[in-house]
């Protein structure tokens, strides 16, 4: 029985140390050093190697090293092979920090003040109470719910949207496409924390942005292919959207001449809102290996039907 890791090698070295300490009985290999392929039972990867199921004929469990799994082509993974994503406590905590930072930055007009500082302009904007600010989150999954829990402490008016109906204390919950538009009309700061699927690709388009009230703002931390860049630029340039914090784009990285780099109303980060943390990720991986061996339900099992 062996484990192969194929992702960021720096964090891989940390995984190797943690495996050696916590599960010395499982030989750990960092791609491209795979040991004897027929010994490999577990594979953790950011992107799957082409033909991995032939290369590792005895693989029993595949992990996405991220919380998202859209970087796998699930149609190429044998249907009976379980795929598990790592929405582990470290990546959750990082997203809570980033989304909170971004919502507070937009709530307190930081993009406008950064622009004013560059211009040498001293001009105060009205400070609005958090209780008057409506924050809506697209996606009420592991990350969306953790962010909502943190934002609740500031007293924002909160809403969340999901595919199936949720109940969440202090949050107005909307479900399904038909309820999306009502939520958007009552949202000042929209946060996208949706997984990328065929249903959510290009979801942040002109129609959606125009359904927000004039002056609303956007935090995009889902996946790049959910956002129509030109629609956001048009909405910013017309003043319909006041500002945006963008962490994910398609493509990544953005080309050097892309307008997001220099737009005064966009705060841009290079897909670093959150990252899996080796310590907690390895704990979740080892717990799932234990569950798999015991025939128990896996934590973070990806649904092939839903694609997330
Ligand atoms: P999750 O637990 O699977 O939750 C996904 C949520 O989205 C669920 O509430 C789901 O609804 C909802 N959803 C999915 N498809 C929908 C649709 N068509 N219409 C309405 N709602 C829909 O995922 P998570 O762990 O919260 O992670 C979310 C995403 O964050 C990841 O997939 C990844 O893309 C992104 N992410 C980004 C970073 C970064 O650094 N920028 C880091 C980590 C993750 P139901 O509850 O009804 O199923
Ligand atoms: C990062 O984007 C992740 O999916 O964990």
Coordinates of C-alpha atoms and ligand atoms in Angstrom, one line a residue:
X1 CA 0.0 0.0 0.0
X2 CA 1.5 3.4 -1.0
X3 CA 0.4 7.0 -1.4
X4 CA 1.3 9.3 -4.3
X5 CA 1.1 13.1 -4.0
X6 CA 1.1 15.3 -7.1
X7 CA 0.7 19.0 -6.3
X8 CA 2.8 21.9 -5.0
X9 CA 6.1 20.2 -4.1
X10 CA 6.9 22.6 -1.2
X11 CA 3.7 21.6 0.6
X12 CA 4.3 18.0 -0.6
X13 CA 7.6 17.9 1.5
X14 CA 5.5 18.9 4.5
X15 CA 3.0 16.2 3.7
X16 CA 5.8 13.7 3.5
X17 CA 7.1 14.7 7.0
X18 CA 3.6 14.5 8.4
X19 CA 2.9 11.1 6.8
X20 CA 6.3 9.8 8.2
X21 CA 5.2 11.0 11.7
X22 CA 1.5 10.0 11.7
X23 CA 1.3 7.1 9.3
X24 CA 4.8 5.6 8.9
X25 CA 3.2 2.3 7.6
X26 CA 2.1 4.1 4.4
X27 CA 5.0 4.7 1.9
X28 CA 4.7 8.3 0.7
X29 CA 5.9 9.4 -2.8
X30 CA 6.0 12.8 -4.4
X31 CA 5.3 12.9 -8.1
X32 CA 7.2 12.1 -10.4
X33 CA 8.8 9.6 -8.0
X34 CA 5.9 7.1 -7.8
X35 CA 7.6 4.0 -6.5
X36 CA 6.1 0.7 -7.8
X37 CA 2.9 1.8 -9.5
X38 CA 1.0 -1.4 -8.6
X39 CA 1.5 -0.6 -4.9
X40 CA -0.3 2.7 -5.1
X41 CA -3.7 2.7 -3.4
X42 CA -4.1 6.4 -2.8
X43 CA -3.5 9.4 -5.1
X44 CA -3.7 13.0 -4.0
X45 CA -3.5 15.5 -6.9
X46 CA -4.3 19.1 -7.9
X47 CA -4.6 17.9 -11.5
X48 CA -4.8 14.2 -12.4
X49 CA -2.1 12.7 -14.6
X50 CA -3.5 11.5 -18.0
X51 CA -4.3 7.8 -17.9
X52 CA -3.7 7.6 -14.1
X53 CA -6.1 4.7 -13.8
X54 CA -4.0 2.6 -16.1
X55 CA -0.7 3.7 -14.5
X56 CA -2.0 2.9 -11.0
X57 CA -4.2 -0.2 -11.6
X58 CA -4.9 -0.7 -7.9
X59 CA -5.7 2.9 -6.9
X60 CA -8.7 2.8 -4.5
X61 CA -9.2 6.5 -3.5
X62 CA -8.4 9.8 -5.2
X63 CA -8.1 13.1 -3.4
X64 CA -8.3 16.6 -4.8
X65 CA -5.7 18.5 -2.9
X66 CA -8.0 21.5 -3.1
X67 CA -11.5 22.2 -1.7
X68 CA -12.6 22.4 -5.3
X69 CA -12.6 19.5 -7.7
X70 CA -13.3 21.2 -11.1
X71 CA -9.7 20.8 -12.1
X72 CA -10.3 17.1 -12.5
X73 CA -12.1 15.8 -15.6
X74 CA -14.5 13.6 -13.6
X75 CA -15.7 11.9 -16.9
X76 CA -12.2 10.3 -17.1
X77 CA -12.2 8.9 -13.5
X78 CA -13.7 5.4 -13.4
X79 CA -17.2 5.7 -11.9
X80 CA -16.6 3.3 -9.0
X81 CA -13.5 5.1 -7.9
X82 CA -14.3 7.5 -5.0
X83 CA -13.1 11.1 -5.3
X84 CA -12.7 13.1 -2.1
X85 CA -12.0 16.9 -1.9
X86 CA -10.2 18.5 0.9
X87 CA -12.4 21.1 2.5
X88 CA -10.3 20.8 5.6
X89 CA -10.2 23.2 8.6
X90 CA -7.1 25.1 7.3
X91 CA -8.6 26.0 3.9
X92 CA -11.9 26.9 5.6
X93 CA -10.1 29.2 8.0
X94 CA -8.2 30.9 5.2
X95 CA -11.3 31.5 3.2
X96 CA -13.1 32.9 6.3
X97 CA -10.2 35.4 6.7
X98 CA -10.1 36.4 3.0
X99 CA -13.8 36.7 2.5
X100 CA -14.2 38.7 5.7
X101 CA -11.3 41.0 4.7
X102 CA -12.9 41.5 1.3
X103 CA -16.4 42.2 2.6
X104 CA -15.1 44.6 5.2
X105 CA -12.9 46.3 2.5
X106 CA -15.9 46.9 0.3
X107 CA -18.2 47.8 3.2
X108 CA -15.7 50.5 4.3
X109 CA -15.0 51.8 0.7
X110 CA -11.3 50.7 0.6
X111 CA -11.0 50.6 -3.2
X112 CA -12.2 54.2 -3.3
X113 CA -9.8 55.3 -0.6
X114 CA -6.9 53.5 -2.3
X115 CA -7.7 55.4 -5.5
X116 CA -8.0 58.7 -3.6
X117 CA -4.7 58.2 -1.9
X118 CA -3.0 57.7 -5.3
X119 CA -4.6 61.0 -6.4
X120 CA -3.7 62.8 -3.2
X121 CA -7.3 63.5 -2.5
X122 CA -8.7 63.7 1.1
X123 CA -12.4 63.1 0.9
X124 CA -14.5 61.2 3.4
X125 CA -17.4 58.9 2.4
X126 CA -20.4 58.3 4.6
X127 CA -19.8 55.4 7.0
X128 CA -22.7 53.0 6.9
X129 CA -23.6 50.7 9.8
X130 CA -23.0 47.0 9.1
X131 CA -26.6 46.4 10.2
X132 CA -27.7 48.4 7.1
X133 CA -25.4 46.5 4.7
X134 CA -26.9 43.4 2.9
X135 CA -24.3 40.7 2.2
X136 CA -25.3 37.8 0.0
X137 CA -23.3 34.6 -0.5
X138 CA -23.7 32.4 -3.6
X139 CA -23.0 28.9 -2.2
X140 CA -23.9 27.7 1.2
X141 CA -21.4 24.9 1.4
X142 CA -18.6 24.2 3.8
X143 CA -16.9 27.5 2.9
X144 CA -20.0 29.7 2.5
X145 CA -21.5 28.7 5.8
X146 CA -18.2 29.3 7.6
X147 CA -18.0 32.8 6.1
X148 CA -21.6 33.5 7.0
X149 CA -20.9 32.5 10.6
X150 CA -18.0 34.9 10.8
X151 CA -19.9 37.8 9.1
X152 CA -22.9 37.3 11.4
X153 CA -20.7 38.7 14.3
X154 CA -20.4 42.0 12.5
X155 CA -24.2 42.4 12.4
X156 CA -24.6 42.5 8.6
X157 CA -27.9 41.6 7.0
X158 CA -27.1 38.2 5.6
X159 CA -28.5 36.0 2.7
X160 CA -27.3 32.8 1.2
X161 CA -28.1 30.9 -2.0
X162 CA -27.8 27.2 -2.7
X163 CA -29.2 24.5 -5.0
X164 CA -31.2 22.8 -2.3
X165 CA -32.9 24.6 0.6
X166 CA -30.8 25.4 3.7
X167 CA -31.8 26.8 7.1
X168 CA -29.2 28.9 8.8
X169 CA -29.7 31.1 11.9
X170 CA -29.5 34.8 11.1
X171 CA -29.4 34.2 7.3
X172 CA -32.2 34.6 4.8
X173 CA -31.9 31.4 2.7
X174 CA -32.7 31.3 -1.0
X175 CA -32.7 28.1 -3.2
X176 CA -32.6 27.4 -6.9
X177 CA -32.5 29.5 -10.0
X178 CA -36.1 30.9 -9.4
X179 CA -35.1 32.5 -6.0
X180 CA -31.7 33.8 -7.2
X181 CA -33.1 37.1 -8.6
X182 CA -35.0 38.0 -5.4
X183 CA -31.8 37.6 -3.4
X184 CA -29.7 39.6 -5.9
X185 CA -32.1 42.5 -5.8
X186 CA -31.6 42.7 -2.0
X187 CA -27.8 42.4 -1.9
X188 CA -25.2 45.2 -1.6
X189 CA -22.1 43.0 -1.4
X190 CA -22.2 39.7 -3.3
X191 CA -19.7 36.9 -2.6
X192 CA -19.4 34.0 -5.0
X193 CA -18.3 30.8 -3.3
X194 CA -19.8 28.4 -5.8
X195 CA -18.1 25.3 -7.2
X196 CA -17.5 25.4 -10.9
X197 CA -20.0 23.1 -12.7
X198 CA -21.8 23.2 -16.0
X199 CA -24.6 25.1 -14.1
X200 CA -22.3 27.7 -12.6
X201 CA -20.0 28.4 -15.5
X202 CA -20.4 32.0 -16.6
X203 CA -23.0 32.6 -13.8
X204 CA -21.5 36.0 -13.0
X205 CA -22.7 37.6 -16.3
X206 CA -24.2 40.9 -17.3
X207 CA -27.7 39.7 -16.4
X208 CA -26.7 38.7 -12.9
X209 CA -24.7 41.9 -12.3
X210 CA -27.5 44.0 -13.5
X211 CA -29.9 42.3 -11.1
X212 CA -27.9 43.7 -8.2
X213 CA -28.9 47.2 -6.9
X214 CA -26.9 50.1 -8.4
X215 CA -23.7 50.6 -6.5
X216 CA -23.4 47.0 -5.3
X217 CA -20.1 45.3 -5.2
X218 CA -18.6 41.8 -5.8
X219 CA -16.2 39.4 -4.1
X220 CA -15.3 36.6 -6.4
X221 CA -13.6 33.7 -4.8
X222 CA -15.2 30.7 -6.5
X223 CA -13.6 29.8 -9.8
X224 CA -12.4 32.0 -12.7
X225 CA -14.7 30.6 -15.3
X226 CA -17.8 31.7 -13.4
X227 CA -17.1 35.4 -14.2
X228 CA -17.6 37.2 -17.5
X229 CA -14.7 39.7 -17.3
X230 CA -16.2 42.1 -19.9
X231 CA -19.5 42.2 -18.1
X232 CA -17.8 43.2 -14.8
X233 CA -15.7 45.8 -16.6
X234 CA -18.8 47.3 -18.3
X235 CA -20.7 47.3 -15.0
X236 CA -17.8 49.0 -13.2
X237 CA -17.3 51.5 -15.9
X238 CA -21.0 52.5 -16.0
X239 CA -21.0 52.8 -12.2
X240 CA -23.6 50.0 -11.8
X241 CA -21.1 48.0 -9.8
X242 CA -19.0 50.2 -7.5
X243 CA -16.0 47.9 -6.9
X244 CA -14.9 44.3 -6.8
X245 CA -12.4 42.0 -5.1
X246 CA -11.3 39.3 -7.6
X247 CA -9.2 36.3 -6.5
X248 CA -10.0 33.9 -9.4
X249 CA -9.9 34.5 -13.1
X250 CA -9.9 32.6 -16.4
X251 CA -7.2 32.3 -17.5
X252 CA -4.8 32.3 -14.5
X253 CA -2.5 34.1 -14.6
X254 CA -4.2 37.0 -16.4
X255 CA -2.4 38.3 -19.5
X256 CA -0.2 41.3 -18.9
X257 CA -2.4 43.8 -20.7
X258 CA -5.7 42.7 -19.0
X259 CA -7.7 45.6 -17.7
X260 CA -8.2 44.0 -14.2
X261 CA -4.5 44.7 -13.4
X262 CA -4.9 48.4 -13.5
X263 CA -8.6 49.0 -12.9
X264 CA -9.0 51.4 -10.0
X265 CA -12.1 49.7 -8.7
X266 CA -10.7 46.1 -8.7
X267 CA -8.6 44.6 -5.9
X268 CA -6.9 41.6 -7.5
X269 CA -5.2 38.7 -5.8
X270 CA -3.6 35.7 -7.6
X271 CA -5.9 32.8 -6.5
X272 CA -4.6 33.0 -2.9
X273 CA -7.9 33.5 -1.0
X274 CA -7.1 30.2 0.7
X275 CA -4.9 27.2 0.5
X276 CA -5.1 23.7 2.0
X277 CA -2.8 23.5 5.0
X278 CA -0.6 20.4 5.2
X279 CA -1.2 19.6 8.9
X280 CA -5.0 19.6 8.7
X281 CA -5.2 18.3 5.2
X282 CA -3.1 15.2 6.1
X283 CA -5.3 14.6 9.1
X284 CA -8.4 14.6 6.9
X285 CA -6.7 12.3 4.3
X286 CA -5.6 9.8 7.0
X287 CA -9.1 9.9 8.5
X288 CA -10.6 9.2 5.1
X289 CA -8.1 6.3 4.5
X290 CA -9.2 4.9 7.9
X291 CA -12.9 5.3 7.0
X292 CA -12.3 3.7 3.5
X293 CA -10.6 0.7 5.1
X294 CA -13.4 0.4 7.6
X295 CA -16.1 0.8 5.0
X296 CA -17.4 4.0 6.6
X297 CA -18.8 7.1 4.7
X298 CA -16.0 9.4 3.4
X299 CA -15.8 13.0 4.5
X300 CA -15.8 15.3 1.4
X301 CA -16.9 12.6 -1.1
X302 CA -17.6 14.3 -4.5
X303 CA -20.9 13.6 -6.1
X304 CA -20.4 12.5 -9.7
X305 CA -24.0 13.6 -10.6
X306 CA -23.6 17.1 -9.1
X307 CA -20.0 17.6 -10.1
X308 CA -19.0 19.0 -6.6
Ligands
LIG1 P1 -19.4 22.8 -1.2 O1 -19.4 22.5 0.3 O2 -19.5 21.7 -2.2 O3 -20.6 23.8 -1.4 C1 -21.0 24.3 -2.6 C2 -22.3 25.1 -2.4 O4 -22.7 25.7 -3.7 C3 -23.5 24.3 -1.9 O5 -24.2 25.1 -1.0 C4 -24.3 24.1 -3.2 O6 -25.7 23.9 -2.9 C5 -24.0 25.3 -3.9 N1 -24.3 25.1 -5.4 C6 -23.6 24.3 -6.2 N2 -24.2 24.4 -7.4 C7 -25.2 25.3 -7.3 C8 -26.1 25.8 -8.3 N3 -26.2 25.3 -9.6 N4 -27.0 26.7 -7.8 C9 -27.0 27.1 -6.6 N5 -26.2 26.7 -5.6 C10 -25.2 25.8 -6.0 O7 -18.1 23.7 -1.6 P2 -17.2 24.5 -0.7 O8 -16.3 23.7 0.1 O9 -18.0 25.5 0.1 O10 -16.3 25.3 -1.8 C11 -16.9 26.1 -2.8 C12 -15.9 26.5 -3.8 O11 -14.9 27.4 -3.3 C13 -14.9 25.4 -4.3 O12 -15.6 24.5 -5.2 C14 -13.9 26.1 -5.0 O13 -14.2 26.4 -6.3 C15 -13.9 27.5 -4.3 N6 -12.6 27.7 -3.5 C16 -11.8 28.7 -3.9 C17 -10.6 29.0 -3.2 C18 -9.8 30.2 -3.5 O14 -8.7 30.2 -3.0 N7 -10.3 31.1 -4.3 C19 -10.2 28.1 -2.1 C20 -11.1 27.0 -1.8 C21 -12.2 26.8 -2.6 P3 -26.3 22.7 -2.0 O15 -25.9 23.0 -0.6 O16 -27.7 22.7 -2.3 O17 -25.6 21.4 -2.5
LIG2 C1 -8.4 26.3 -4.0 O1 -8.8 27.0 -4.9 C2 -9.1 25.1 -3.6 O2 -10.0 24.6 -4.3 O3 -8.7 24.6 -2.5

